[in-house]
Each structure stands twice: as C-alpha cells, then as structure tokens.
PDB file of C-alpha atoms in Angstrom:
ATOM      1  CA  MET A   1     -61.703 -22.051  63.739  1.00 57.00           C
ATOM      2  CA  THR A   2     -58.024 -21.440  64.482  1.00 76.00           C
ATOM      3  CA  GLY A   3     -57.205 -24.606  66.402  1.00 93.00           C
ATOM      4  CA  LEU A   4     -55.809 -27.956  65.366  1.00 96.00           C
ATOM      5  CA  VAL A   5     -58.053 -29.525  62.692  1.00 96.00           C
ATOM      6  CA  ARG A   6     -56.301 -32.869  62.165  1.00 94.00           C
ATOM      7  CA  GLN A   7     -53.023 -34.607  62.873  1.00 95.00           C
ATOM      8  CA  THR A   8     -51.218 -37.705  61.705  1.00 94.00           C
ATOM      9  CA  SER A   9     -47.868 -39.299  62.586  1.00 93.00           C
ATOM     10  CA  SER A  10     -45.675 -41.857  60.903  1.00 93.00           C
ATOM     11  CA  HIS A  11     -42.140 -43.141  60.621  1.00 92.00           C
ATOM     12  CA  VAL A  12     -40.999 -42.270  57.105  1.00 92.00           C
ATOM     13  CA  HIS A  13     -38.105 -43.615  55.058  1.00 90.00           C
ATOM     14  CA  ILE A  14     -35.943 -40.895  53.538  1.00 90.00           C
ATOM     15  CA  ASP A  15     -33.489 -41.163  50.688  1.00 86.00           C
ATOM     16  CA  ALA A  16     -31.216 -38.369  49.415  1.00 88.00           C
ATOM     17  CA  SER A  17     -31.401 -36.406  52.704  1.00 92.00           C
ATOM     18  CA  THR A  18     -34.894 -34.960  52.218  1.00 92.00           C
ATOM     19  CA  VAL A  19     -38.522 -35.318  53.142  1.00 93.00           C
ATOM     20  CA  ASP A  20     -40.698 -34.145  50.268  1.00 92.00           C
ATOM     21  CA  LEU A  21     -44.169 -32.782  50.899  1.00 94.00           C
ATOM     22  CA  LEU A  22     -46.004 -33.486  47.654  1.00 93.00           C
ATOM     23  CA  GLY A  23     -49.433 -33.160  46.097  1.00 91.00           C
ATOM     24  CA  ALA A  24     -51.500 -36.040  44.746  1.00 86.00           C
ATOM     25  CA  ASP A  25     -49.214 -36.609  41.741  1.00 83.00           C
ATOM     26  CA  LEU A  26     -46.342 -37.472  44.149  1.00 82.00           C
ATOM     27  CA  SER A  27     -43.667 -35.882  41.989  1.00 83.00           C
ATOM     28  CA  THR A  28     -41.469 -32.804  41.755  1.00 85.00           C
ATOM     29  CA  ASP A  29     -38.306 -31.809  39.957  1.00 85.00           C
ATOM     30  CA  TYR A  30     -37.730 -28.931  42.366  1.00 86.00           C
ATOM     31  CA  GLN A  31     -34.132 -28.438  43.506  1.00 89.00           C
ATOM     32  CA  PRO A  32     -33.894 -25.661  46.116  1.00 91.00           C
ATOM     33  CA  GLU A  33     -31.198 -23.033  45.763  1.00 89.00           C
ATOM     34  CA  GLN A  34     -31.744 -21.733  49.294  1.00 92.00           C
ATOM     35  CA  TRP A  35     -33.116 -23.271  52.474  1.00 95.00           C
ATOM     36  CA  ALA A  36     -35.063 -21.201  55.017  1.00 96.00           C
ATOM     37  CA  GLY A  37     -33.208 -21.757  58.264  1.00 96.00           C
ATOM     38  CA  GLY A  38     -31.150 -24.544  56.697  1.00 96.00           C
ATOM     39  CA  LEU A  39     -34.334 -26.602  56.937  1.00 97.00           C
ATOM     40  CA  ILE A  40     -37.119 -25.993  54.400  1.00 97.00           C
ATOM     41  CA  ALA A  41     -37.769 -24.706  50.876  1.00 97.00           C
ATOM     42  CA  ALA A  42     -41.004 -24.320  48.870  1.00 96.00           C
ATOM     43  CA  ASP A  43     -41.322 -24.875  45.125  1.00 95.00           C
ATOM     44  CA  PRO A  44     -42.409 -21.545  43.590  1.00 93.00           C
ATOM     45  CA  SER A  45     -44.598 -23.429  41.098  1.00 91.00           C
ATOM     46  CA  GLY A  46     -46.531 -25.032  43.979  1.00 90.00           C
ATOM     47  CA  ASP A  47     -47.463 -28.451  45.352  1.00 91.00           C
ATOM     48  CA  ALA A  48     -43.971 -29.230  46.679  1.00 94.00           C
ATOM     49  CA  VAL A  49     -42.006 -28.423  49.801  1.00 96.00           C
ATOM     50  CA  ARG A  50     -38.645 -29.990  50.548  1.00 95.00           C
ATOM     51  CA  ILE A  51     -37.221 -30.487  54.060  1.00 96.00           C
ATOM     52  CA  VAL A  52     -33.529 -31.264  54.447  1.00 96.00           C
ATOM     53  CA  CYS A  53     -32.514 -33.858  57.046  1.00 95.00           C
ATOM     54  CA  GLY A  54     -29.345 -34.562  58.976  1.00 94.00           C
ATOM     55  CA  GLN A  55     -29.077 -38.039  57.448  1.00 93.00           C
ATOM     56  CA  GLU A  56     -28.864 -39.262  53.872  1.00 93.00           C
ATOM     57  CA  ILE A  57     -30.776 -42.541  54.157  1.00 91.00           C
ATOM     58  CA  ALA A  58     -32.778 -43.243  57.306  1.00 91.00           C
ATOM     59  CA  THR A  59     -36.139 -43.413  58.985  1.00 92.00           C
ATOM     60  CA  VAL A  60     -37.428 -40.202  60.549  1.00 94.00           C
ATOM     61  CA  HIS A  61     -40.485 -39.589  62.709  1.00 95.00           C
ATOM     62  CA  ILE A  62     -42.948 -37.057  61.312  1.00 96.00           C
ATOM     63  CA  THR A  63     -46.017 -35.526  62.871  1.00 96.00           C
ATOM     64  CA  ALA A  64     -48.091 -33.455  60.445  1.00 96.00           C
ATOM     65  CA  GLN A  65     -50.822 -31.081  61.568  1.00 96.00           C
ATOM     66  CA  LEU A  66     -53.447 -29.086  59.693  1.00 97.00           C
ATOM     67  CA  TRP A  67     -54.516 -25.954  61.565  1.00 97.00           C
ATOM     68  CA  GLY A  68     -57.601 -23.815  61.042  1.00 96.00           C
ATOM     69  CA  GLY A  69     -55.472 -20.687  61.355  1.00 95.00           C
ATOM     70  CA  HIS A  70     -51.999 -19.529  62.359  1.00 94.00           C
ATOM     71  CA  PRO A  71     -50.814 -21.871  65.135  1.00 94.00           C
ATOM     72  CA  PRO A  72     -49.254 -20.003  68.042  1.00 90.00           C
ATOM     73  CA  LEU A  73     -45.563 -20.594  68.673  1.00 87.00           C
ATOM     74  CA  GLY A  74     -46.703 -21.915  72.032  1.00 82.00           C
ATOM     75  CA  ALA A  75     -48.156 -24.889  70.109  1.00 77.00           C
ATOM     76  CA  VAL A  76     -44.563 -26.224  70.015  1.00 81.00           C
ATOM     77  CA  ASP A  77     -42.133 -26.549  72.886  1.00 84.00           C
ATOM     78  CA  LEU A  78     -39.412 -24.208  71.620  1.00 86.00           C
ATOM     79  CA  GLU A  79     -36.838 -25.789  73.944  1.00 89.00           C
ATOM     80  CA  THR A  80     -37.154 -29.284  72.438  1.00 93.00           C
ATOM     81  CA  TRP A  81     -36.782 -28.264  68.775  1.00 96.00           C
ATOM     82  CA  GLN A  82     -33.385 -27.345  67.297  1.00 95.00           C
ATOM     83  CA  ASP A  83     -34.587 -25.647  64.125  1.00 97.00           C
ATOM     84  CA  ILE A  84     -37.895 -23.987  63.198  1.00 97.00           C
ATOM     85  CA  ALA A  85     -38.701 -22.211  59.929  1.00 97.00           C
ATOM     86  CA  GLU A  86     -41.744 -21.252  57.835  1.00 97.00           C
ATOM     87  CA  VAL A  87     -42.385 -20.912  54.099  1.00 98.00           C
ATOM     88  CA  SER A  88     -45.411 -20.136  51.943  1.00 98.00           C
ATOM     89  CA  VAL A  89     -46.586 -22.395  49.145  1.00 97.00           C
ATOM     90  CA  ASP A  90     -49.330 -22.357  46.524  1.00 96.00           C
ATOM     91  CA  TRP A  91     -50.970 -25.765  47.127  1.00 96.00           C
ATOM     92  CA  GLN A  92     -53.367 -26.978  44.431  1.00 94.00           C
ATOM     93  CA  SER A  93     -53.826 -30.596  45.507  1.00 94.00           C
ATOM     94  CA  LEU A  94     -56.332 -31.817  48.073  1.00 95.00           C
ATOM     95  CA  VAL A  95     -53.687 -33.967  49.723  1.00 93.00           C
ATOM     96  CA  LEU A  96     -50.286 -33.250  51.231  1.00 94.00           C
ATOM     97  CA  ASP A  97     -48.250 -36.471  51.183  1.00 91.00           C
ATOM     98  CA  PHE A  98     -45.069 -36.736  53.266  1.00 89.00           C
ATOM     99  CA  GLY A  99     -44.362 -40.413  52.560  1.00 78.00           C
ATOM    100  CA  THR A 100     -41.222 -39.407  50.595  1.00 67.00           C
ATOM    101  CA  THR A 101     -40.467 -42.778  49.017  1.00 60.00           C
ATOM    102  CA  GLY A 102     -43.943 -44.269  49.436  1.00 64.00           C
ATOM    103  CA  ASP A 103     -46.676 -44.930  46.922  1.00 64.00           C
ATOM    104  CA  GLY A 104     -49.187 -42.395  48.246  1.00 61.00           C
ATOM    105  CA  GLU A 105     -51.441 -45.118  49.638  1.00 75.00           C
ATOM    106  CA  ASP A 106     -50.703 -44.738  53.374  1.00 79.00           C
ATOM    107  CA  PRO A 107     -53.224 -42.347  54.988  1.00 79.00           C
ATOM    108  CA  SER A 108     -50.974 -41.982  58.072  1.00 83.00           C
ATOM    109  CA  GLN A 109     -48.463 -40.240  55.758  1.00 88.00           C
ATOM    110  CA  GLN A 110     -50.947 -37.723  54.347  1.00 90.00           C
ATOM    111  CA  LEU A 111     -52.891 -34.646  55.355  1.00 93.00           C
ATOM    112  CA  VAL A 112     -56.180 -34.027  53.590  1.00 93.00           C
ATOM    113  CA  MET A 113     -56.273 -30.347  52.650  1.00 95.00           C
ATOM    114  CA  PRO A 114     -59.507 -28.329  52.835  1.00 95.00           C
ATOM    115  CA  ALA A 115     -59.094 -26.610  49.441  1.00 96.00           C
ATOM    116  CA  PRO A 116     -56.490 -25.457  46.942  1.00 97.00           C
ATOM    117  CA  GLY A 117     -54.851 -22.158  47.795  1.00 97.00           C
ATOM    118  CA  SER A 118     -52.082 -20.362  49.591  1.00 98.00           C
ATOM    119  CA  TYR A 119     -50.694 -22.138  52.655  1.00 98.00           C
ATOM    120  CA  ARG A 120     -48.034 -21.535  55.243  1.00 98.00           C
ATOM    121  CA  VAL A 121     -45.827 -24.467  56.298  1.00 98.00           C
ATOM    122  CA  ARG A 122     -43.870 -24.400  59.573  1.00 97.00           C
ATOM    123  CA  VAL A 123     -41.353 -27.168  60.188  1.00 98.00           C
ATOM    124  CA  SER A 124     -39.770 -27.851  63.565  1.00 97.00           C
ATOM    125  CA  ALA A 125     -36.901 -30.372  63.640  1.00 97.00           C
ATOM    126  CA  ARG A 126     -34.741 -32.071  66.265  1.00 96.00           C
ATOM    127  CA  ASN A 127     -31.978 -34.677  66.499  1.00 96.00           C
ATOM    128  CA  ARG A 128     -30.522 -33.488  63.184  1.00 94.00           C
ATOM    129  CA  ASP A 129     -26.937 -33.686  64.446  1.00 93.00           C
ATOM    130  CA  ALA A 130     -27.050 -37.183  65.972  1.00 87.00           C
ATOM    131  CA  GLY A 131     -24.898 -38.757  63.243  1.00 83.00           C
ATOM    132  CA  ASP A 132     -25.153 -40.389  59.845  1.00 84.00           C
ATOM    133  CA  PRO A 133     -25.483 -43.335  59.747  1.00 83.00           C
ATOM    134  CA  ARG A 134     -27.042 -43.942  63.158  1.00 84.00           C
ATOM    135  CA  ASP A 135     -27.143 -46.886  65.486  1.00 85.00           C
ATOM    136  CA  ASP A 136     -30.449 -48.101  66.907  1.00 82.00           C
ATOM    137  CA  SER A 137     -29.498 -46.512  70.240  1.00 84.00           C
ATOM    138  CA  ASP A 138     -29.060 -43.057  68.649  1.00 87.00           C
ATOM    139  CA  PRO A 139     -31.955 -40.572  68.748  1.00 90.00           C
ATOM    140  CA  THR A 140     -34.408 -40.656  65.850  1.00 92.00           C
ATOM    141  CA  GLU A 141     -34.579 -37.497  63.768  1.00 95.00           C
ATOM    142  CA  ALA A 142     -38.029 -35.954  64.238  1.00 96.00           C
ATOM    143  CA  MET A 143     -40.080 -33.254  62.542  1.00 97.00           C
ATOM    144  CA  LEU A 144     -43.306 -31.455  63.296  1.00 97.00           C
ATOM    145  CA  ILE A 145     -44.999 -30.067  60.175  1.00 97.00           C
ATOM    146  CA  GLN A 146     -47.737 -27.485  60.788  1.00 97.00           C
ATOM    147  CA  VAL A 147     -49.831 -26.295  57.824  1.00 97.00           C
ATOM    148  CA  TRP A 148     -52.515 -23.591  57.619  1.00 97.00           C
ATOM    149  CA  GLN A 149     -54.165 -21.412  54.983  1.00 97.00           C
ATOM    150  CA  ALA A 150     -52.501 -17.989  54.820  1.00 97.00           C
ATOM    151  CA  PRO A 151     -51.486 -15.347  52.291  1.00 97.00           C
ATOM    152  CA  MET A 152     -48.038 -15.645  50.741  1.00 97.00           C
ATOM    153  CA  GLU A 153     -45.284 -14.197  52.955  1.00 97.00           C
ATOM    154  CA  GLU A 154     -41.515 -14.120  53.082  1.00 97.00           C
ATOM    155  CA  ASN A 155     -39.680 -17.099  54.558  1.00 97.00           C
ATOM    156  CA  ARG A 156     -39.266 -16.865  58.323  1.00 96.00           C
ATOM    157  CA  VAL A 157     -36.551 -18.442  60.466  1.00 97.00           C
ATOM    158  CA  ILE A 158     -37.761 -18.821  64.055  1.00 96.00           C
ATOM    159  CA  LYS A 159     -34.909 -20.885  65.473  1.00 96.00           C
ATOM    160  CA  GLN A 160     -31.690 -22.222  63.944  1.00 96.00           C
ATOM    161  CA  THR A 161     -29.339 -23.998  66.336  1.00 96.00           C
ATOM    162  CA  SER A 162     -28.251 -27.298  64.758  1.00 96.00           C
ATOM    163  CA  HIS A 163     -24.948 -27.784  62.986  1.00 95.00           C
ATOM    164  CA  THR A 164     -26.898 -29.322  60.083  1.00 94.00           C
ATOM    165  CA  ALA A 165     -28.947 -26.130  59.678  1.00 95.00           C
ATOM    166  CA  GLN A 166     -25.774 -24.048  59.641  1.00 94.00           C
ATOM    167  CA  LEU A 167     -24.322 -26.203  56.864  1.00 91.00           C
ATOM    168  CA  TRP A 168     -27.411 -25.969  54.660  1.00 92.00           C
ATOM    169  CA  ALA A 169     -28.073 -22.291  55.392  1.00 84.00           C
ATOM    170  CA  ASP A 170     -24.582 -21.415  54.160  1.00 62.00           C
ATOM    171  CA  GLU A 171     -25.060 -23.087  50.755  1.00 52.00           C
TER     172      GLU A 171
END
C-alpha cells in the first residue's frame, strides 16, 4: 500500500528553535552542522531528526503522517508551504515522537512506526518568517511531517523560499 497509513496533529511547544523527532527514549545529543533546505537534519546514528523553526520559544502546529510508500508531491499543496526538504534516517524505535518538550505520553504527538529500518522524512513548513516573538494575531508556524520506509538517499531540497531557511542554509 502506498497511501496514507495514519495521521496525527497537535500543537507542540518548542524551546531552543527546534522540533525534535525522537525515538522511544526521547533523547538525542545530535547537533546538526548542516540543514537540508535550512529546515531539517537527520542524526547519522539514527532515531533523531531535528527541524529548525522561525521562533525560539513558541507553540507550533504539527501534522505527522505515516505513508505506505513515497507520497507524491501532489499530497501537499506546494503553493501554501514555504520550505520543503527530505532526509533519510535509520529509525530503530517503534515510535516517532514529535512532542519536543513533552514526556512521551501524548499519543497525538506520536506516530507508531511499522518496524525498525530506513525511513525517508519530508518536512513542509510555513509561517516561518512571521516574527519572534509573535502576538496571538500573528500566523502560527506550521509543519507537515511525512514519513515512509525507503532506502537511504541524499538530502533533497524541494522548495526553499523563507528568509528563515536562507539564514539556516547559509550556516
């Protein structure tokens, strides 16, 4: 099956400008040296992916999807997302937690993975340049995380248009 297997959404608190996708142990010491598309980086040792945000401390909206195969680019509205990039990761946990500062107990902030192995992670982001800090009337930063089993590949930048992405891509 190549379609959407499961999806979950949640508002997630971020601290230190990142959303961390973590395995069941909810920890990583990974500090990226480069960001694919100024957006995403995968820990070469596995079970961690870091997404850089346009804000340091905030609440962001995340939708996470597990796909049965490579999701078509048509599965996202390319016009509404500022930045889109993909990375590969060796995922050994049976859970992918995106709660960032949570305790790993909120199922709306987790994807249950079908098995350990090689996965591809595509992140689409928008509203990254809407200011830091933000007022309640400002747009909420949002991310779509799509995950599927796939062989390891090079990082891929699909779209990079935000000022935030330019800043992080140049580091």
